[in-house]
């Protein structure tokens, strides 16, 4: 069994929450990049959130930094509730656009549909949704 502890950039251990088989860490995130350090400890005894991982260099496993990008349902809802012209102005977007989100087989569109006979640029990608773990398909059209 591997037990895990997560530290913020300043070395403070983050509080965690165990719900069934799901383990989550609670942190305040800032806009832009957020750094965390993860420490793994191999043990046959379960370690709970409030327990201390012993300082034993020969049992702590090394890891590598991994950058992940994911979506948050609350941020998606905030985006969808914001007026189109407000989004364009706040992000300094000069072109017209539409975003199609496929969330749990529900297709949601945001923005204007492109007129006929214009060049439309499209990018499609998938990102996991933090709350559900499912991939959301996103298609952005710009003209």
PDB file of C-alpha atoms in Angstrom:
ATOM      1  CA  UNK A   1       0.000   0.000   0.000  1.00  0.00           C
ATOM      2  CA  UNK A   2       1.272   3.465  -0.838  1.00  0.00           C
ATOM      3  CA  UNK A   3       0.352   6.328   1.450  1.00  0.00           C
ATOM      4  CA  UNK A   4       0.617   9.862   0.170  1.00  0.00           C
ATOM      5  CA  UNK A   5       1.108  13.327   1.609  1.00  0.00           C
ATOM      6  CA  UNK A   6       0.812  16.529  -0.449  1.00  0.00           C
ATOM      7  CA  UNK A   7       2.659  19.752   0.430  1.00  0.00           C
ATOM      8  CA  UNK A   8       2.068  23.268  -0.842  1.00  0.00           C
ATOM      9  CA  UNK A   9       4.895  25.240  -2.426  1.00  0.00           C
ATOM     10  CA  UNK A  10       5.902  26.632   0.989  1.00  0.00           C
ATOM     11  CA  UNK A  11       6.231  23.143   2.533  1.00  0.00           C
ATOM     12  CA  UNK A  12       2.973  23.091   4.510  1.00  0.00           C
ATOM     13  CA  UNK A  13       1.185  19.721   4.494  1.00  0.00           C
ATOM     14  CA  UNK A  14      -2.282  20.056   2.953  1.00  0.00           C
ATOM     15  CA  UNK A  15      -5.342  18.733   4.805  1.00  0.00           C
ATOM     16  CA  UNK A  16      -7.014  15.788   3.159  1.00  0.00           C
ATOM     17  CA  UNK A  17     -10.435  14.207   3.080  1.00  0.00           C
ATOM     18  CA  UNK A  18     -11.196  10.495   2.684  1.00  0.00           C
ATOM     19  CA  UNK A  19     -14.603   9.498   1.329  1.00  0.00           C
ATOM     20  CA  UNK A  20     -14.881   5.770   0.594  1.00  0.00           C
ATOM     21  CA  UNK A  21     -12.052   4.953  -1.824  1.00  0.00           C
ATOM     22  CA  UNK A  22     -11.534   8.596  -2.847  1.00  0.00           C
ATOM     23  CA  UNK A  23      -8.768  10.706  -1.324  1.00  0.00           C
ATOM     24  CA  UNK A  24      -8.776  14.488  -1.933  1.00  0.00           C
ATOM     25  CA  UNK A  25      -6.464  17.288  -0.792  1.00  0.00           C
ATOM     26  CA  UNK A  26      -7.837  20.714   0.075  1.00  0.00           C
ATOM     27  CA  UNK A  27      -5.919  23.712  -1.235  1.00  0.00           C
ATOM     28  CA  UNK A  28      -6.555  27.307  -2.189  1.00  0.00           C
ATOM     29  CA  UNK A  29      -5.596  27.759  -5.825  1.00  0.00           C
ATOM     30  CA  UNK A  30      -4.382  30.962  -7.380  1.00  0.00           C
ATOM     31  CA  UNK A  31      -4.788  32.054 -10.978  1.00  0.00           C
ATOM     32  CA  UNK A  32      -1.948  30.700 -13.112  1.00  0.00           C
ATOM     33  CA  UNK A  33       0.374  27.951 -11.916  1.00  0.00           C
ATOM     34  CA  UNK A  34       0.063  26.236  -8.541  1.00  0.00           C
ATOM     35  CA  UNK A  35       2.879  23.998  -7.274  1.00  0.00           C
ATOM     36  CA  UNK A  36       2.510  21.031  -4.951  1.00  0.00           C
ATOM     37  CA  UNK A  37       4.970  18.415  -3.735  1.00  0.00           C
ATOM     38  CA  UNK A  38       3.848  14.835  -3.286  1.00  0.00           C
ATOM     39  CA  UNK A  39       5.524  12.338  -0.960  1.00  0.00           C
ATOM     40  CA  UNK A  40       4.780   8.620  -1.231  1.00  0.00           C
ATOM     41  CA  UNK A  41       5.502   6.187   1.571  1.00  0.00           C
ATOM     42  CA  UNK A  42       5.322   2.422   1.077  1.00  0.00           C
ATOM     43  CA  UNK A  43       3.775   0.685   4.068  1.00  0.00           C
ATOM     44  CA  UNK A  44       1.511  -2.242   4.860  1.00  0.00           C
ATOM     45  CA  UNK A  45      -0.310  -0.187   7.516  1.00  0.00           C
ATOM     46  CA  UNK A  46      -2.971   2.313   6.435  1.00  0.00           C
ATOM     47  CA  UNK A  47      -2.144   5.956   7.092  1.00  0.00           C
ATOM     48  CA  UNK A  48      -5.001   8.389   7.670  1.00  0.00           C
ATOM     49  CA  UNK A  49      -5.121  12.112   6.920  1.00  0.00           C
ATOM     50  CA  UNK A  50      -4.012  13.156  10.410  1.00  0.00           C
ATOM     51  CA  UNK A  51      -1.188  10.589  10.638  1.00  0.00           C
ATOM     52  CA  UNK A  52       2.469  11.463  10.153  1.00  0.00           C
ATOM     53  CA  UNK A  53       4.606   9.865   7.471  1.00  0.00           C
ATOM     54  CA  UNK A  54       7.806   8.734   9.209  1.00  0.00           C
ATOM     55  CA  UNK A  55      11.026  10.389   8.079  1.00  0.00           C
ATOM     56  CA  UNK A  56      12.715   7.331   6.644  1.00  0.00           C
ATOM     57  CA  UNK A  57      14.681   8.096   3.499  1.00  0.00           C
ATOM     58  CA  UNK A  58      14.925   4.462   2.438  1.00  0.00           C
ATOM     59  CA  UNK A  59      11.112   4.061   2.360  1.00  0.00           C
ATOM     60  CA  UNK A  60      10.107   7.342   0.725  1.00  0.00           C
ATOM     61  CA  UNK A  61       9.604   6.899  -3.023  1.00  0.00           C
ATOM     62  CA  UNK A  62      10.804   9.529  -5.482  1.00  0.00           C
ATOM     63  CA  UNK A  63       8.389  10.952  -8.031  1.00  0.00           C
ATOM     64  CA  UNK A  64       8.402  13.329 -10.970  1.00  0.00           C
ATOM     65  CA  UNK A  65       6.533  16.548 -11.641  1.00  0.00           C
ATOM     66  CA  UNK A  66       3.473  16.143 -13.826  1.00  0.00           C
ATOM     67  CA  UNK A  67       1.446  19.001 -15.250  1.00  0.00           C
ATOM     68  CA  UNK A  68      -2.279  18.346 -15.636  1.00  0.00           C
ATOM     69  CA  UNK A  69      -4.977  20.511 -17.130  1.00  0.00           C
ATOM     70  CA  UNK A  70      -8.573  19.887 -16.129  1.00  0.00           C
ATOM     71  CA  UNK A  71     -11.978  21.560 -16.119  1.00  0.00           C
ATOM     72  CA  UNK A  72     -14.060  22.560 -13.130  1.00  0.00           C
ATOM     73  CA  UNK A  73     -17.870  22.406 -13.332  1.00  0.00           C
ATOM     74  CA  UNK A  74     -18.180  25.591 -11.276  1.00  0.00           C
ATOM     75  CA  UNK A  75     -15.866  27.459 -13.686  1.00  0.00           C
ATOM     76  CA  UNK A  76     -17.758  26.061 -16.695  1.00  0.00           C
ATOM     77  CA  UNK A  77     -21.044  27.285 -15.192  1.00  0.00           C
ATOM     78  CA  UNK A  78     -19.473  30.670 -14.409  1.00  0.00           C
ATOM     79  CA  UNK A  79     -18.272  30.921 -18.030  1.00  0.00           C
ATOM     80  CA  UNK A  80     -21.691  29.944 -19.435  1.00  0.00           C
ATOM     81  CA  UNK A  81     -23.457  32.491 -17.198  1.00  0.00           C
ATOM     82  CA  UNK A  82     -21.221  35.353 -18.380  1.00  0.00           C
ATOM     83  CA  UNK A  83     -22.381  37.555 -21.243  1.00  0.00           C
ATOM     84  CA  UNK A  84     -20.643  36.879 -24.592  1.00  0.00           C
ATOM     85  CA  UNK A  85     -19.422  40.475 -25.017  1.00  0.00           C
ATOM     86  CA  UNK A  86     -18.062  40.493 -21.444  1.00  0.00           C
ATOM     87  CA  UNK A  87     -16.027  37.336 -22.144  1.00  0.00           C
ATOM     88  CA  UNK A  88     -14.692  38.812 -25.394  1.00  0.00           C
ATOM     89  CA  UNK A  89     -13.690  42.050 -23.673  1.00  0.00           C
ATOM     90  CA  UNK A  90     -12.121  40.421 -20.586  1.00  0.00           C
ATOM     91  CA  UNK A  91     -10.038  38.026 -22.711  1.00  0.00           C
ATOM     92  CA  UNK A  92      -9.250  40.686 -25.354  1.00  0.00           C
ATOM     93  CA  UNK A  93     -10.775  38.556 -28.132  1.00  0.00           C
ATOM     94  CA  UNK A  94     -11.357  40.433 -31.386  1.00  0.00           C
ATOM     95  CA  UNK A  95     -12.771  37.583 -33.496  1.00  0.00           C
ATOM     96  CA  UNK A  96     -16.204  36.015 -33.202  1.00  0.00           C
ATOM     97  CA  UNK A  97     -16.363  32.505 -31.751  1.00  0.00           C
ATOM     98  CA  UNK A  98     -18.534  29.667 -30.534  1.00  0.00           C
ATOM     99  CA  UNK A  99     -17.609  26.958 -28.030  1.00  0.00           C
ATOM    100  CA  UNK A 100     -19.301  23.553 -28.055  1.00  0.00           C
ATOM    101  CA  UNK A 101     -18.980  21.527 -24.844  1.00  0.00           C
ATOM    102  CA  UNK A 102     -19.959  17.877 -24.710  1.00  0.00           C
ATOM    103  CA  UNK A 103     -20.356  17.134 -20.990  1.00  0.00           C
ATOM    104  CA  UNK A 104     -21.724  13.709 -20.069  1.00  0.00           C
ATOM    105  CA  UNK A 105     -23.413  13.481 -23.492  1.00  0.00           C
ATOM    106  CA  UNK A 106     -25.054  16.904 -23.050  1.00  0.00           C
ATOM    107  CA  UNK A 107     -24.088  19.253 -25.878  1.00  0.00           C
ATOM    108  CA  UNK A 108     -23.853  22.884 -24.757  1.00  0.00           C
ATOM    109  CA  UNK A 109     -23.024  25.792 -27.057  1.00  0.00           C
ATOM    110  CA  UNK A 110     -21.790  29.242 -26.082  1.00  0.00           C
ATOM    111  CA  UNK A 111     -21.317  32.147 -28.460  1.00  0.00           C
ATOM    112  CA  UNK A 112     -22.480  32.997 -31.959  1.00  0.00           C
ATOM    113  CA  UNK A 113     -22.873  30.590 -34.851  1.00  0.00           C
ATOM    114  CA  UNK A 114     -20.635  31.385 -37.832  1.00  0.00           C
ATOM    115  CA  UNK A 115     -22.235  33.041 -40.858  1.00  0.00           C
ATOM    116  CA  UNK A 116     -22.192  31.317 -44.235  1.00  0.00           C
ATOM    117  CA  UNK A 117     -19.222  31.803 -46.560  1.00  0.00           C
ATOM    118  CA  UNK A 118     -16.536  32.725 -44.022  1.00  0.00           C
ATOM    119  CA  UNK A 119     -13.318  30.942 -43.160  1.00  0.00           C
ATOM    120  CA  UNK A 120     -13.812  29.139 -39.852  1.00  0.00           C
ATOM    121  CA  UNK A 121     -10.924  27.815 -37.782  1.00  0.00           C
ATOM    122  CA  UNK A 122     -11.668  24.950 -35.445  1.00  0.00           C
ATOM    123  CA  UNK A 123      -9.835  23.206 -32.626  1.00  0.00           C
ATOM    124  CA  UNK A 124     -11.201  20.164 -30.838  1.00  0.00           C
ATOM    125  CA  UNK A 125      -9.751  18.641 -27.678  1.00  0.00           C
ATOM    126  CA  UNK A 126     -10.751  16.727 -24.559  1.00  0.00           C
ATOM    127  CA  UNK A 127     -10.069  17.530 -20.907  1.00  0.00           C
ATOM    128  CA  UNK A 128     -11.082  15.682 -17.745  1.00  0.00           C
ATOM    129  CA  UNK A 129     -13.703  17.244 -15.481  1.00  0.00           C
ATOM    130  CA  UNK A 130     -12.411  17.354 -11.899  1.00  0.00           C
ATOM    131  CA  UNK A 131     -15.732  16.610 -10.202  1.00  0.00           C
ATOM    132  CA  UNK A 132     -16.729  13.636 -12.391  1.00  0.00           C
ATOM    133  CA  UNK A 133     -13.450  12.328 -13.802  1.00  0.00           C
ATOM    134  CA  UNK A 134     -15.135  12.091 -17.221  1.00  0.00           C
ATOM    135  CA  UNK A 135     -13.592  13.632 -20.320  1.00  0.00           C
ATOM    136  CA  UNK A 136     -15.365  16.672 -21.743  1.00  0.00           C
ATOM    137  CA  UNK A 137     -15.036  17.230 -25.476  1.00  0.00           C
ATOM    138  CA  UNK A 138     -14.547  20.858 -26.420  1.00  0.00           C
ATOM    139  CA  UNK A 139     -14.754  22.310 -29.915  1.00  0.00           C
ATOM    140  CA  UNK A 140     -13.885  25.983 -30.455  1.00  0.00           C
ATOM    141  CA  UNK A 141     -14.764  27.685 -33.750  1.00  0.00           C
ATOM    142  CA  UNK A 142     -13.305  31.118 -34.572  1.00  0.00           C
ATOM    143  CA  UNK A 143     -13.869  33.371 -37.590  1.00  0.00           C
TER     144      UNK A 143
END
